[in-house]
CSV table of C-alpha atoms in Angstrom, one decimal:
chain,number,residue,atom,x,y,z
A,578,UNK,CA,25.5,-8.9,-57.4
A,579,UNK,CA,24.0,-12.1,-55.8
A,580,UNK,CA,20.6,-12.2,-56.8
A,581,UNK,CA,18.1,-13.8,-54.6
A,582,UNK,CA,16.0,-17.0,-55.7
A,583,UNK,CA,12.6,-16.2,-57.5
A,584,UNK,CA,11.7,-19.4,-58.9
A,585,UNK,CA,9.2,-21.5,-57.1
A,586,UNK,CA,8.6,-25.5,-56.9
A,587,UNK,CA,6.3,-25.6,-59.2
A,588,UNK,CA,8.0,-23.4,-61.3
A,589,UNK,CA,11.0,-25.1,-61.2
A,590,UNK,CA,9.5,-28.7,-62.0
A,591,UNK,CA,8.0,-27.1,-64.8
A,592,UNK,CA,11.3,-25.3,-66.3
A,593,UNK,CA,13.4,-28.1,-65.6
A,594,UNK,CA,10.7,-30.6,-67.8
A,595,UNK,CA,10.7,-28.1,-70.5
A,596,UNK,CA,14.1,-28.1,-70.9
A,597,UNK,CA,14.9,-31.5,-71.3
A,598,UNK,CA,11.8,-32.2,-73.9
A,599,UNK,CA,13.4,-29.0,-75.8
A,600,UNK,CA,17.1,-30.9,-75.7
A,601,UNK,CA,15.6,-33.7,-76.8
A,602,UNK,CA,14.0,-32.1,-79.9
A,603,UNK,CA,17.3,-30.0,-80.0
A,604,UNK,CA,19.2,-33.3,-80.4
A,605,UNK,CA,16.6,-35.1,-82.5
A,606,UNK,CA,16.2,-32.7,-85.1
A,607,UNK,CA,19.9,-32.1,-85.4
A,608,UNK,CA,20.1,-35.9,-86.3
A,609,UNK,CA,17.8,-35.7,-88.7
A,610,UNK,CA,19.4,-32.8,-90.2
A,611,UNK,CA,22.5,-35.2,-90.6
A,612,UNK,CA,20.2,-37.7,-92.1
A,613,UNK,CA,21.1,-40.3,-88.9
A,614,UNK,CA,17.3,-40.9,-88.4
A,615,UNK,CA,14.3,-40.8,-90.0
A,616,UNK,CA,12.1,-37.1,-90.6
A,617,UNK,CA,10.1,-37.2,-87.7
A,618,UNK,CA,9.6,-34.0,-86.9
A,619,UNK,CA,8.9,-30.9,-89.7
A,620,UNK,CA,11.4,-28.5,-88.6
A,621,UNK,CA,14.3,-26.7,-90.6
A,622,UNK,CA,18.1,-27.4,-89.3
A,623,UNK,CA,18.3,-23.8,-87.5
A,624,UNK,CA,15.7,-24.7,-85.1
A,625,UNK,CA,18.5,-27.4,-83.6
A,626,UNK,CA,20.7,-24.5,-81.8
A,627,UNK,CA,17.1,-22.8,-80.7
A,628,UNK,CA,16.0,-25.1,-79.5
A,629,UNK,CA,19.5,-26.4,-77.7
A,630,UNK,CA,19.6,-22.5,-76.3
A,631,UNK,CA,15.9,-22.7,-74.5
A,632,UNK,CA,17.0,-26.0,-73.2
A,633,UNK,CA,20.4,-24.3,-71.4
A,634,UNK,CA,18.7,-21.5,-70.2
A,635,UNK,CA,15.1,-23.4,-69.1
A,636,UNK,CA,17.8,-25.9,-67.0
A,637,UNK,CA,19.6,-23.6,-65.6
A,638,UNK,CA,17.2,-21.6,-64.4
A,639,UNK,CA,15.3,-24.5,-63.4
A,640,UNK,CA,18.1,-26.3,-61.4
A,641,UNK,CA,19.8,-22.7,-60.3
A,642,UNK,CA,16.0,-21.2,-58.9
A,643,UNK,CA,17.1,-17.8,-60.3
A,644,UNK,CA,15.8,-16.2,-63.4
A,645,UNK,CA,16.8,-12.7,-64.5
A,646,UNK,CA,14.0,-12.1,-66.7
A,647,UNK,CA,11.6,-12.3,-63.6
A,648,UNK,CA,13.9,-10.1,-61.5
A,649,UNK,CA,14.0,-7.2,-63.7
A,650,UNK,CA,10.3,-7.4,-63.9
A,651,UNK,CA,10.0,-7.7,-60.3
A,652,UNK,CA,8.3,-11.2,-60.6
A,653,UNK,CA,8.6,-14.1,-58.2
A,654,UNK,CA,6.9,-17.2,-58.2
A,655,UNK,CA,8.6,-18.6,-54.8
A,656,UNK,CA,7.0,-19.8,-51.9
């Protein structure tokens, strides 16, 4: 099952910056569960892997132009 693209530009620019603030935060707050920096940022350890899983799927949608979720609610946001 090919599925067609349904993610415009805009879209796109937007998943794509999403995802790599959420890796960072992903990555930051793993460190500071590790105690390798300083608390910056309020969250518990679990959010790490959360936050690492919106990343993935934000970028790959993103970079891919195909989002499943939007398909089976017959959304599309390309040109």
């Amino acid at each position: 099952y090919l599925m067609e693209e349904n993610v415009g530009l805009m879209d796109q620019k937007v998943r794509i910056a999403l995802g790599a603030v959420s890796g960072i935060l992903s990555l930051l707050v793993l460190a500071q569960s590790q105690n390798l920096v300083s608390e910056m940022l309020p969250l518990p350890a679990i959010a790490s892997p959360l936050l690492g899983l919106v990343a993935l799927v934000l970028l790959v949608t993103g970079y891919r132009k195909k989002c499943q979720l939007y398909a089976m609610i017959g959304m599309d946001t390309s040109e």
